[in-house]
Coordinates of C-alpha atoms and ligand atoms in Angstrom, one line a residue:
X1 CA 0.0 0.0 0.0
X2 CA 1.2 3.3 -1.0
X3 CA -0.2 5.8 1.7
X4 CA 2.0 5.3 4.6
X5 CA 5.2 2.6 4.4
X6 CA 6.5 3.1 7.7
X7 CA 10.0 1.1 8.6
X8 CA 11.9 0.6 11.1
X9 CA 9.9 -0.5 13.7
X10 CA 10.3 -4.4 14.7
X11 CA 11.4 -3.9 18.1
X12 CA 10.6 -7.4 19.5
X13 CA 8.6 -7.4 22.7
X14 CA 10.9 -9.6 25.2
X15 CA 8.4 -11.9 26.5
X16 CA 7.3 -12.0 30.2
X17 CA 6.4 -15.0 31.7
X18 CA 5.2 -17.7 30.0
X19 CA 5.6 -21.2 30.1
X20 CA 1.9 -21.3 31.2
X21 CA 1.3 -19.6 27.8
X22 CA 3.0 -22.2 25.8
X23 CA 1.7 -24.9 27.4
X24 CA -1.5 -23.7 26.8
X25 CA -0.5 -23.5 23.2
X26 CA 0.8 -26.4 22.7
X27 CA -2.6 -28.1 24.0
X28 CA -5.0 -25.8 21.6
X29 CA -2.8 -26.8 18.7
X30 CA -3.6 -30.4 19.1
X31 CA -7.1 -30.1 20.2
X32 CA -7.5 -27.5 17.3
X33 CA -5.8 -30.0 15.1
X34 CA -8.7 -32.8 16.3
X35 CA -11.7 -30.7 16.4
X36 CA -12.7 -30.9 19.7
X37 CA -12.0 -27.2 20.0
X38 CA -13.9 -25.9 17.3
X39 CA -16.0 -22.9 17.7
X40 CA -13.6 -21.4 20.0
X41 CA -10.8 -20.2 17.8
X42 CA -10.4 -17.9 15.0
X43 CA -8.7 -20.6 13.5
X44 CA -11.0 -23.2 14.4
X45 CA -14.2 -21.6 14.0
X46 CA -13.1 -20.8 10.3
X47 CA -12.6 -24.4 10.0
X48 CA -16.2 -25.0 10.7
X49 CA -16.7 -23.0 7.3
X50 CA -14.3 -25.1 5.4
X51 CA -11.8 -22.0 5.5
X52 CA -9.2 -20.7 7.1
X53 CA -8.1 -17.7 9.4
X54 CA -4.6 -16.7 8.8
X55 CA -2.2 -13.9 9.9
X56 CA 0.9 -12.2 8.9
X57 CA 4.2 -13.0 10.5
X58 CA 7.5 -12.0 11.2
X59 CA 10.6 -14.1 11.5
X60 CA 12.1 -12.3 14.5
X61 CA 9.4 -12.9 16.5
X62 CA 9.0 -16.5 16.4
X63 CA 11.3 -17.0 19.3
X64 CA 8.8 -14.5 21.6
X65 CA 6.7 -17.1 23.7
X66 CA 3.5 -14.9 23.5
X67 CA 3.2 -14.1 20.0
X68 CA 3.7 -17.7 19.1
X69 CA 1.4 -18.5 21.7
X70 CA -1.3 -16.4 20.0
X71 CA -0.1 -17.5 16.3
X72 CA -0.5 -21.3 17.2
X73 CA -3.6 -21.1 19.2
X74 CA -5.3 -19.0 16.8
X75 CA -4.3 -19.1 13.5
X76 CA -4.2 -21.7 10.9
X77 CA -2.3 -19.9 7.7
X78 CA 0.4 -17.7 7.9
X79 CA 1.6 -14.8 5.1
X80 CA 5.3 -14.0 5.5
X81 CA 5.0 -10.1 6.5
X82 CA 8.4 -9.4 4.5
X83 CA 10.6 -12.6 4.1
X84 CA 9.7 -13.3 0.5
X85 CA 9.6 -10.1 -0.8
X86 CA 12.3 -9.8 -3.8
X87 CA 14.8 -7.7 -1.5
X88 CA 14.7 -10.6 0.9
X89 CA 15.3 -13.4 -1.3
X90 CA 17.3 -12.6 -3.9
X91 CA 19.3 -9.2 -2.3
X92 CA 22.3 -9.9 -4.9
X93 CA 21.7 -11.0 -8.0
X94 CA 21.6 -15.0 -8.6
X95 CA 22.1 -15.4 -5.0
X96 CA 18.9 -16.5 -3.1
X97 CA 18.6 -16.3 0.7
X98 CA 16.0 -18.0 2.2
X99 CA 16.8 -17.5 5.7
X100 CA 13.7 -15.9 7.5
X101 CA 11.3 -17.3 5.1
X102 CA 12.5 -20.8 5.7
X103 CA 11.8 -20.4 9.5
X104 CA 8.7 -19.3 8.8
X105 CA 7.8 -22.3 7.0
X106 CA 9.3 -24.5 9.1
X107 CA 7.2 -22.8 12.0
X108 CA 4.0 -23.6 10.0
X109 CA 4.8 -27.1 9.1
X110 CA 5.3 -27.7 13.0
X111 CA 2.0 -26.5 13.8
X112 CA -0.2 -28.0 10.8
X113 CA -0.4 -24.6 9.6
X114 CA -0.7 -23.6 5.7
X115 CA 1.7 -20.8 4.2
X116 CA 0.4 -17.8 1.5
X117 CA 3.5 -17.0 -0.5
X118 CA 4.0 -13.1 -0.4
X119 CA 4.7 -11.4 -3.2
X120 CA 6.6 -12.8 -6.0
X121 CA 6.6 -9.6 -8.1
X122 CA 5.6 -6.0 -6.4
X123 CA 6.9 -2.6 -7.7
X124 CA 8.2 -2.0 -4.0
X125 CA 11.2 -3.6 -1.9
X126 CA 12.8 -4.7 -5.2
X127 CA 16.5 -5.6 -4.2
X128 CA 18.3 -2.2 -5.4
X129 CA 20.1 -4.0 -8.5
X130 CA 16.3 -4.8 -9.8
X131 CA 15.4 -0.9 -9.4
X132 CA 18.5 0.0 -11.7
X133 CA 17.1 -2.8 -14.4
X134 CA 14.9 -2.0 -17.2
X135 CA 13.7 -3.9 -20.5
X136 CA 14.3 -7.4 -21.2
X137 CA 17.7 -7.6 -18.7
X138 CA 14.7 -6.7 -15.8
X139 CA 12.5 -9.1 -17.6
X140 CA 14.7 -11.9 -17.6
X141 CA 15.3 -11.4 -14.3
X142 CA 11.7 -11.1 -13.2
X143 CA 11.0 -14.3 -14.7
X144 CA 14.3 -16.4 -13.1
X145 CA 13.1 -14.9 -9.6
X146 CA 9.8 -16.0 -10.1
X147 CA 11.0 -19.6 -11.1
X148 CA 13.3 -20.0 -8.5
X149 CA 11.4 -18.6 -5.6
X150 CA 8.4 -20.8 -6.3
X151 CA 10.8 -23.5 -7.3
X152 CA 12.1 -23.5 -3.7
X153 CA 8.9 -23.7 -1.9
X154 CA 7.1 -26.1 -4.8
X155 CA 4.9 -28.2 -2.7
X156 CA 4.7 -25.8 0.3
X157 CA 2.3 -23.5 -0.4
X158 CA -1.4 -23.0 -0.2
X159 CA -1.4 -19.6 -2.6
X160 CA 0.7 -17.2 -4.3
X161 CA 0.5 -13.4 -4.6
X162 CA 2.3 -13.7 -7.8
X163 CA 2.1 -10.2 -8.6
X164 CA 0.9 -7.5 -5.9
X165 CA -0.6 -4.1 -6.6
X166 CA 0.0 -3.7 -10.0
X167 CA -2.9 -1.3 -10.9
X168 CA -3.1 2.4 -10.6
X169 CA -5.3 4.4 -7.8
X170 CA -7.6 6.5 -9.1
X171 CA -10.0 6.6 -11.7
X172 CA -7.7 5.3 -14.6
X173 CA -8.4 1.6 -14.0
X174 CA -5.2 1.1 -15.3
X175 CA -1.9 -0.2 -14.7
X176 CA 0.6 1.6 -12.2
X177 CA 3.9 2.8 -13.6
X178 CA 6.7 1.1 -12.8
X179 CA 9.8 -0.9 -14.3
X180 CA 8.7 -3.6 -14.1
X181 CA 5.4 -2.7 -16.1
X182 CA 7.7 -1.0 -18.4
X183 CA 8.7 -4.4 -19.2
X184 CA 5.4 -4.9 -21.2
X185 CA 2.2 -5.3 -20.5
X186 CA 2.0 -9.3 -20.5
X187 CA 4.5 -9.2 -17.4
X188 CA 1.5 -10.3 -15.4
X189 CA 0.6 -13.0 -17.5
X190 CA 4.2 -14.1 -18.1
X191 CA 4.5 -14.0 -14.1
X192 CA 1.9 -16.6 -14.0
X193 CA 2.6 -18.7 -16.8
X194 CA 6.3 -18.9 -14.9
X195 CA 4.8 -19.4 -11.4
X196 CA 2.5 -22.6 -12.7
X197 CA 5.3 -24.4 -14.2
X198 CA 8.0 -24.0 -11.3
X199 CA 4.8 -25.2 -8.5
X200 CA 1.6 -26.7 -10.5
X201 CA 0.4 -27.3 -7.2
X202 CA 0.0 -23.5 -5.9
X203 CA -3.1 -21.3 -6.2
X204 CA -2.1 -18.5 -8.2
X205 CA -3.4 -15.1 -6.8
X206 CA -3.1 -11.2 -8.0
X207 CA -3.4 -9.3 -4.8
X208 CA -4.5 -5.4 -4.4
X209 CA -5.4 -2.8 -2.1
X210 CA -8.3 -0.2 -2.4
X211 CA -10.0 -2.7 -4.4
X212 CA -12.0 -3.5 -1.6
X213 CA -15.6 -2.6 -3.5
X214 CA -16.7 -1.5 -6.9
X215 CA -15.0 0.8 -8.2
X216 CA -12.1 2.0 -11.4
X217 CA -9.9 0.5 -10.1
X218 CA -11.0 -3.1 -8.9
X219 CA -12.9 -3.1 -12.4
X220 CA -9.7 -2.7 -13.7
X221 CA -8.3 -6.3 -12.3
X222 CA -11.9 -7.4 -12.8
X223 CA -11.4 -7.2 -16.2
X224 CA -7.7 -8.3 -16.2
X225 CA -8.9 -11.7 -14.6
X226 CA -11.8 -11.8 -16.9
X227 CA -9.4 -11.8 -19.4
X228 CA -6.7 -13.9 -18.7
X229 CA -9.7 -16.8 -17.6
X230 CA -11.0 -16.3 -21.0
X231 CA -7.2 -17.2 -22.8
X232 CA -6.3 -19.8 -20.4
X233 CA -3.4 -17.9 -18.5
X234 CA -3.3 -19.5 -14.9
X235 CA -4.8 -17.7 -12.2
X236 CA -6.6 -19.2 -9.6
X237 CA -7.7 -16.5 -6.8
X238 CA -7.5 -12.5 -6.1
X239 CA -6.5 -11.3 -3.2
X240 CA -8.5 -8.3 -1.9
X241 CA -6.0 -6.9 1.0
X242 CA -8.8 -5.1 3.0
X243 CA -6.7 -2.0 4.8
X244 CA -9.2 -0.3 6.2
X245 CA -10.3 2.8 7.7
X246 CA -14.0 2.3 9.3
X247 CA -16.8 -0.1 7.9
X248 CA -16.1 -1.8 4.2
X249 CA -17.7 -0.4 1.7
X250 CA -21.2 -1.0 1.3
X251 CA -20.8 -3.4 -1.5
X252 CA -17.8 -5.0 -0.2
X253 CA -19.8 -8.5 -0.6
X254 CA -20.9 -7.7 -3.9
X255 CA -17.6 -7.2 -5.5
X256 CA -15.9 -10.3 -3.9
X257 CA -19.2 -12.3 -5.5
X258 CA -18.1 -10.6 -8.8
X259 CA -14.6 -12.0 -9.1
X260 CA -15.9 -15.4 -7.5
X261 CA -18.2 -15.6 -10.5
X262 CA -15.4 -15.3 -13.0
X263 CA -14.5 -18.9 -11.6
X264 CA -11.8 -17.6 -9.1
X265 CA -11.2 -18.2 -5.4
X266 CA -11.6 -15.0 -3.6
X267 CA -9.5 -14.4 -0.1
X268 CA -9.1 -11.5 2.3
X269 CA -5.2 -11.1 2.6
X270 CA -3.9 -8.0 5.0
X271 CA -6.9 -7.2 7.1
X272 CA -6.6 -4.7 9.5
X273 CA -8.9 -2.0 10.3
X274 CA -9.0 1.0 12.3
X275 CA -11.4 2.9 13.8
X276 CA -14.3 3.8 16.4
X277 CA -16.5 0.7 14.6
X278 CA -13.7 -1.7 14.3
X279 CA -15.5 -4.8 16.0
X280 CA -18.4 -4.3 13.8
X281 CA -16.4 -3.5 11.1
X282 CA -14.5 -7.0 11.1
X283 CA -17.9 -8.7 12.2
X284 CA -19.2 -7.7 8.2
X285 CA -16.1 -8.5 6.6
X286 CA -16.0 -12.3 8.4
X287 CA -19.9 -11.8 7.5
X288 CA -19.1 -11.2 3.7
X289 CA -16.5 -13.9 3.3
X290 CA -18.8 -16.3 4.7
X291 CA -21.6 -15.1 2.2
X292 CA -19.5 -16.0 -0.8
X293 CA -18.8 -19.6 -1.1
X294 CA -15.5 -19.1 -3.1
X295 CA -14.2 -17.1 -0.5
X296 CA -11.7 -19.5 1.2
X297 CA -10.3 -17.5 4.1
X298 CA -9.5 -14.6 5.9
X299 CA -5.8 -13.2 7.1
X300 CA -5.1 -10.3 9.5
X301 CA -2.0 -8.3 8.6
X302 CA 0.1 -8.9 12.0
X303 CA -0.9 -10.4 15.2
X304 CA -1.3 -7.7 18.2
X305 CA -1.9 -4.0 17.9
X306 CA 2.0 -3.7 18.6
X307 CA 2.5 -6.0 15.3
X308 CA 1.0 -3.6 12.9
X309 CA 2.9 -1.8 10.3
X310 CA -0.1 1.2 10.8
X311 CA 1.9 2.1 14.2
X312 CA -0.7 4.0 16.7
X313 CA -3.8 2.8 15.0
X314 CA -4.1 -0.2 16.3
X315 CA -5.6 -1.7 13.8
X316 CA -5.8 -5.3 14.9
X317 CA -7.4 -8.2 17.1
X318 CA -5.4 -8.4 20.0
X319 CA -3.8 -5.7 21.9
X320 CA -0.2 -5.0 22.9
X321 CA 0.0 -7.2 25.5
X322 CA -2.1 -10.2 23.8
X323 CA -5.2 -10.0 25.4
X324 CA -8.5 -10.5 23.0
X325 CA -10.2 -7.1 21.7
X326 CA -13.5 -6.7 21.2
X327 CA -12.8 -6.6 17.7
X328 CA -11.6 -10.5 18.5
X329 CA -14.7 -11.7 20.1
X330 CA -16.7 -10.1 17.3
X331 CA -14.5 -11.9 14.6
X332 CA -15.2 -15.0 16.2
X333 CA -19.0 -14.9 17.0
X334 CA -19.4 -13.9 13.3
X335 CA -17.5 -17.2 12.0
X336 CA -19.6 -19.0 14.5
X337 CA -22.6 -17.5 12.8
X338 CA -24.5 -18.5 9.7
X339 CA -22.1 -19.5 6.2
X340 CA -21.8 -20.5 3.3
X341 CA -20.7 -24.2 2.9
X342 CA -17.1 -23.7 1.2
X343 CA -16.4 -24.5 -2.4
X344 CA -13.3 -23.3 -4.0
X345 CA -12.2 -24.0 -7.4
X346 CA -9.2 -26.4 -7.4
X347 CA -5.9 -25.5 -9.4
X348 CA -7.0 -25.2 -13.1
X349 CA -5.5 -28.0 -14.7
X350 CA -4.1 -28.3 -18.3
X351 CA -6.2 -27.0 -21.1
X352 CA -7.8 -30.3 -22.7
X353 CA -5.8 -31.2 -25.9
X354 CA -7.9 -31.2 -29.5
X355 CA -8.6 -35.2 -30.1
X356 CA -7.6 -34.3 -33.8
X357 CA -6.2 -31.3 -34.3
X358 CA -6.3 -31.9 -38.3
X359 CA -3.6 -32.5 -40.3
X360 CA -3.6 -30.4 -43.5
X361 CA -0.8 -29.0 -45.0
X362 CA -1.6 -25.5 -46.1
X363 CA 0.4 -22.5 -45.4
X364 CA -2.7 -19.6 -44.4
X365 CA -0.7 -18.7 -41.2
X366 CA 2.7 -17.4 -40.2
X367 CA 4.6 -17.8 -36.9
X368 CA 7.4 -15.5 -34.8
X369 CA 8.8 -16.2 -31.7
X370 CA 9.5 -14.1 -28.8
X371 CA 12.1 -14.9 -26.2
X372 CA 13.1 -13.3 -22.6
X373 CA 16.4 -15.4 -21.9
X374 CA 18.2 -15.4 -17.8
X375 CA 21.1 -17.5 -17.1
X376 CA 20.2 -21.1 -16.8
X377 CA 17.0 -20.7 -19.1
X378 CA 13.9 -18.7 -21.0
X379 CA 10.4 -18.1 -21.8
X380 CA 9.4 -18.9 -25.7
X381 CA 6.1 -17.3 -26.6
X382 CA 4.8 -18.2 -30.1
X383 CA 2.4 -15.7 -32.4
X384 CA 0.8 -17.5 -34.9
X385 CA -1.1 -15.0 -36.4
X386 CA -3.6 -16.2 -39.7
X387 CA -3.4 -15.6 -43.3
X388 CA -5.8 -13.4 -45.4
X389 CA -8.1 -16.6 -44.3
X390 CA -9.9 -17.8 -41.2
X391 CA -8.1 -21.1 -39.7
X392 CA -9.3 -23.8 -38.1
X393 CA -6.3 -25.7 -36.7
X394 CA -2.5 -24.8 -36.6
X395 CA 0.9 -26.7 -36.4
X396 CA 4.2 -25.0 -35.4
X397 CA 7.1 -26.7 -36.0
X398 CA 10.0 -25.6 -33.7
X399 CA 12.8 -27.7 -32.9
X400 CA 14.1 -27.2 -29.1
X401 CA 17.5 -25.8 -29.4
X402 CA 20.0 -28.5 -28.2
X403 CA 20.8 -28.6 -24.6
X404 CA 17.8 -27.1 -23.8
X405 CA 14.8 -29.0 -21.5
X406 CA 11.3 -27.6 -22.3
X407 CA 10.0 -27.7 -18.3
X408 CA 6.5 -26.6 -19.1
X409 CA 4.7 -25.2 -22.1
X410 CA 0.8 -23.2 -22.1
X411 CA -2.1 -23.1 -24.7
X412 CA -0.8 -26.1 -26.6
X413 CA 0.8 -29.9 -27.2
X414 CA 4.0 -30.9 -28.4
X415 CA 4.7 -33.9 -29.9
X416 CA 8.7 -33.5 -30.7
X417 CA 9.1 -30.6 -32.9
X418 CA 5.3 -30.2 -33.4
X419 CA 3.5 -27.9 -31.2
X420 CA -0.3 -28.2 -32.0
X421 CA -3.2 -26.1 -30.6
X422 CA -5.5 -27.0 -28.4
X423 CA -9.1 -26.8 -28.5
X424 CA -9.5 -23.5 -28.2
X425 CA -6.9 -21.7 -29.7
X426 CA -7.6 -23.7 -32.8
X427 CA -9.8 -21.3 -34.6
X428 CA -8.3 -17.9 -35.7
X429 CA -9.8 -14.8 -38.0
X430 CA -8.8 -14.1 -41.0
X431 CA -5.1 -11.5 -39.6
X432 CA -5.9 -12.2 -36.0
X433 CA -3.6 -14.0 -33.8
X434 CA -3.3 -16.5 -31.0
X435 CA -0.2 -17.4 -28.5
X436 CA 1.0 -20.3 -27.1
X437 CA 4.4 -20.7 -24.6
X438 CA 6.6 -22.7 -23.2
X439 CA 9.9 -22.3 -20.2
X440 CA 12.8 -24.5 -21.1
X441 CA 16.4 -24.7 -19.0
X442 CA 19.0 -23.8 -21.2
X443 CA 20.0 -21.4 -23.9
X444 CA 17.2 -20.2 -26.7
X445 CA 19.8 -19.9 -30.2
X446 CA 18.1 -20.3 -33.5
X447 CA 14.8 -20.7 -32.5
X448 CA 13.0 -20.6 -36.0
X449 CA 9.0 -21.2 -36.3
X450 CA 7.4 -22.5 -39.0
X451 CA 3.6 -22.9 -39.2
X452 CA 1.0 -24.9 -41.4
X453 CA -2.6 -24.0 -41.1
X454 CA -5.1 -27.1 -40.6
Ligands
LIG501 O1 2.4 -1.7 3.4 C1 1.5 -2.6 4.0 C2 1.3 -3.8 3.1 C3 0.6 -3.5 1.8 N1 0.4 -4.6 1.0 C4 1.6 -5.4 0.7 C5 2.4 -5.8 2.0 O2 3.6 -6.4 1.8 C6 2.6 -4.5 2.9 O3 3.3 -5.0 4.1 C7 4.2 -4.1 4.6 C8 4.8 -4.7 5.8 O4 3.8 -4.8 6.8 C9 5.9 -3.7 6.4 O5 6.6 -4.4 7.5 O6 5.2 -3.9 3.6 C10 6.2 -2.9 4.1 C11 7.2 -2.7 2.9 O7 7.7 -3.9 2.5 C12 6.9 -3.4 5.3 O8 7.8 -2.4 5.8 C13 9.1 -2.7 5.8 C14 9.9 -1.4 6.0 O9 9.6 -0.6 4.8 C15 11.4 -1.7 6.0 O10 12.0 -0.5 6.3 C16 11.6 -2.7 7.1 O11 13.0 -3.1 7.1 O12 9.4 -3.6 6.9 C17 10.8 -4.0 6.9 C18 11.0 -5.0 8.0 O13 10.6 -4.5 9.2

C-alpha cells in the first residue's frame, strides 16, 4: 500500500512470563488439530466453514513465547510479513537467501499450519540491483526470480500473490507505472505462466489494495482476470488486501461475489482496520466472506496492535499485550454464525488437448517467436497469427534448441518438434492471432517457427 510505508519499527517485545502460555498452546494446537476445540478459535471456527483464518508474520518474533502463543492457538495460515519479498530473497543477484522465510515455513509445518507465498513480483522492496534494471535484462530477471522462488517452496504453499498491486489508484483503471510494467504489458501473464510451471500445485493469486468494492480501479483487475480466464493464462484467486479505515464499503460483498463468479477463489489477505467501529467493522467483513462460497479464508496483517505496520492505529485483534479485543470476540462470533458451505475451485489444470487437431498442410498462417532469456533458461512465446483466411487448426514446428529442457509449455501440445493447438486456440480470424508458450532450461539460439494452417 502506497499511503503510509512506515519502517523501522520491529522492536521485538521480550516476552514476560510464559511457560503457562506455551503450554496452553501447545494443548490448543492439538485439540484445534482434532476438532474438539472448534467454535472457540479464529482458526478453528473458520474451520467449521471449510476456511481458514490466517495472519501475517515475522521471522524475528518467532522466538517470543506470547506471540507464538497467540499464532499457534489462533491461527491456521500464515503470510510472511516481508521474508519473501524480492529484497529478501534474492538481495544480490543470482544469490537467493532464504533465511527468515525458511523459519517461517518451518514454523507452520510444525504447527499444521498452511503458508500464502507473499509477493513474488511488487513494484516495491525490489533488491536495489532490480530498481536500476529496465527492459528485457529486468525481464529476464523477473522471470528467473519468479522460477526459483516458487521453485524453492514447490509443494509448500497454499497460494501465491504472484504479482501485488500492479494497478493504478484512481479513476484510470489502469496499470501503475513502474519498471517492471515497463517491461510490457503481459509481465503479469508471463508472471503466472512462470509461477505454474515451477509449482503446479499452488493457487495462483493477483493481490491489491483499495479494491476492496466496486470501483475503477478493482474493475480494472476485474477485467484483467476476466481476461486472462478467457485465454487460459493460470490464475486461480485475487486477493483483496482489506486495509481499512471504518466499515467496508457497502458493496464490499458484492464485488468479492463478482470476481468469484469469473471462476476464481476470492481471499481477504492483510486485514486490518482502524477505527471507532472496528468490532463491527470486522464482524461484516468475516460476514461477507462467509456469504461467498469461493471465499476461502481470511488473514489479519500482524498479530497484536503492537505487530501492525499502521503504528498508533491499532488496527488489529489483540492488543499489545495479547489480550483478546473486542474486535476479537466479534470476529469470532461472526465465523460461529451462519455461512456459506465452502467451495473453491481447485488449481485449473491443463487446457484439454484437441482429439484431432487436423492435419492439413496448407500454409494460411505465419509464426514469430519471442524470447526473454536469464542465465540457466527462458520463456518462448509463439504468435501465430492467420493468413488473409480464417483457420481452423495450426501446427508450429520448432525444434528445441539443443541442450535445452522444455519444463513446461501453455495453450498447446508438443509432440517433438510439433507444437499443436488446443481446443481453443484452434480457430483464428482471418489477420488475428493467438499465443501459445513454453519455459525450457537452457539457452534459446536459433529458435526458428514454421507454421501450417489445418
Ligand atoms: O504496506 C502494507 C502492506 C501493503 N500490501 C503489501 C504488504 O507487503 C505490505 O506490508 C508491509 C509490511 O507490513 C511492512 O513491514 O510492507 C512494508 C514494505 O515492504 C513493510 O515495511 C518494511 C519497511 O519498509 C522496512 O524499512 C523494514 O526493514 O518492513 C521492513 C522489515 O521490518
Amino acid at each position: 500500500m502506497t499511503r503510509t510505508i512506515r519502517g523501522g519499527r520491529g522492536r521485538l517485545r521480550l516476552a514476560v512470563t510464559l511457560a503457562a502460555v506455551s503450554a496452553v498452546a501447545a494443548g490448543a494446537a492439538v485439540a484445534l488439530a482434532s476438532g474438539a476445540e472448534a467454535g472457540s478459535t479464529l482458526g478453528a471456527s473458520a474451520a467449521e466453514k471449510g476456511r481458514y483464518f490466517g495472519t501475517a508474520v515475522a521471522a524475528g518474533k518467532l522466538s517470543n513465547s506470547q506471540y507464538t502463543g497467540i499464532l499457534d492457538r489462533e491461527f491456521n495460515m500464515i503470510t510472511p510479513e516481508n521474508e519473501m519479498k524480492w529484497d529478501a530473497t534474492e538481495p544480490t543477484q543470482g544469490q537467493f537467501r532464504y533465511t527468515g522465510a525458511d523459519q517461517i515455513v518451518a514454523h507452520a509445518q510444525a504447527h499444521g499450519q498452511r503458508m500464502r507465498g507473499h509477493a513474488l513480483l511488487w513494484y516495491q522492496q525490489e533488491p536495489g540491483w532490480a530498481q536500476n534494471m529496465s527492459g528485457s535484462a529486468l525481464r529476464s530477471a523477473m522471470m528467473n526470480h519468479v522460477t526459483t522462488v516458487a521453485g524453492h517452496y514447490k509443494g509448500k504453499i497454499y497460494a501465491w500473490d504472484v504479482v501485488n498491486e500492479a494497478f493504478a489508484d484512481g479513476n484510470s483503471g489502469g496499470r501503475r507505472d513502474s519498471n517492471l510494467q515497463r517491461t510490457g504489458n503481459d509481465w503479469i501473464e508471463a508472471a503466472f505462466r512462470a509461477a505454474r510451471a515451477a509449482d503446479p500445485g499452488a493457487k495462483l493469486c493477483y493481490n491489491d489494495y483499495n479494491t476492496d468494492g466496486i470501483n475503477a480501479k478493482s474493475t480494472g483487475v476485474y477485467n484483467m482476470v476476466k481476461d486472462f480466464r478467457s485465454r487460459g493464462v493460470p490464475i486461480d484467486c485475487v486477493g483483496f488486501q482489506s486495509h481499512l479505515g471504518g466499515l467496508p464499503p457497502s458493496d464490499y460483498q458484492a464485488n468479492l461475489q463478482r470476481f468469484a463468479d469469473l471462476g476464481v477463489e476470492v481471499q481477504i489477505t492483510e486485514l486490518d482496520i482502524s477505527g471507532s467501529n472496528q468490532a463491527t467493522a470486522y464482524a461484516n467483513v468475516v460476514k461477507a466472506c462467509l456469504n461467498v462460497s469461493r471465499c476461502a479464508g481470511i488473514t489479519t496483517w500482524g498479530i497484536r496492535d503492537s505487530d501492525s505496520w499502521r503504528t498508533g492505529e491499532n488496527p488489529l485483534l489483540f492488543d499489545a499485550n495479547g489480550n483478546k479485543k473486542a474486535a476479537y470476540t466479534a470476529t469470532l462470533n461472526a465465523l460461529n454464525g451462519p455461512g456459506s458451505t465452502v467451495s473453491t475451485p481447485p488449481v485449473s489444470s491443463p487446457p484439454p488437448v484437441s482429439s484431432s487437431p487436423g492435419g492439413g498442410t496448407g500454409n494460411g498462417c505465419t509464426a514469430t517467436v519471442s524470447v526473454n532469456q536469464w542465465e540457466g533458461g527462458f520463456v518462448a512465446t509463439v504468435r501465430v497469427t492467420a493468413g488473409s483466411s480464417a483457420i481452423n487448426g495450426w501446427t508450429v514446428t520448432l525444434p528445441v534448441p539443443s541442450g535445452a529442457t522444455v519444463t513446461g509449455s501453455w495453450n498447446v501440445t508438443r509432440s517433438g518438434n510439433s507444437w499443436t493447438n488446443v481446443s481453443y486456440n484452434g480457430h483464428v480470424e482471418a489477420g488475428q492471432y493467438t499465443e501459445f508458450g513454453f519455459q525450457a532450461t537452457g539457452t534459446a539460439s536459433g529458435l526458428n517457427p514454421a507454421c501450417s494452417a489445418a
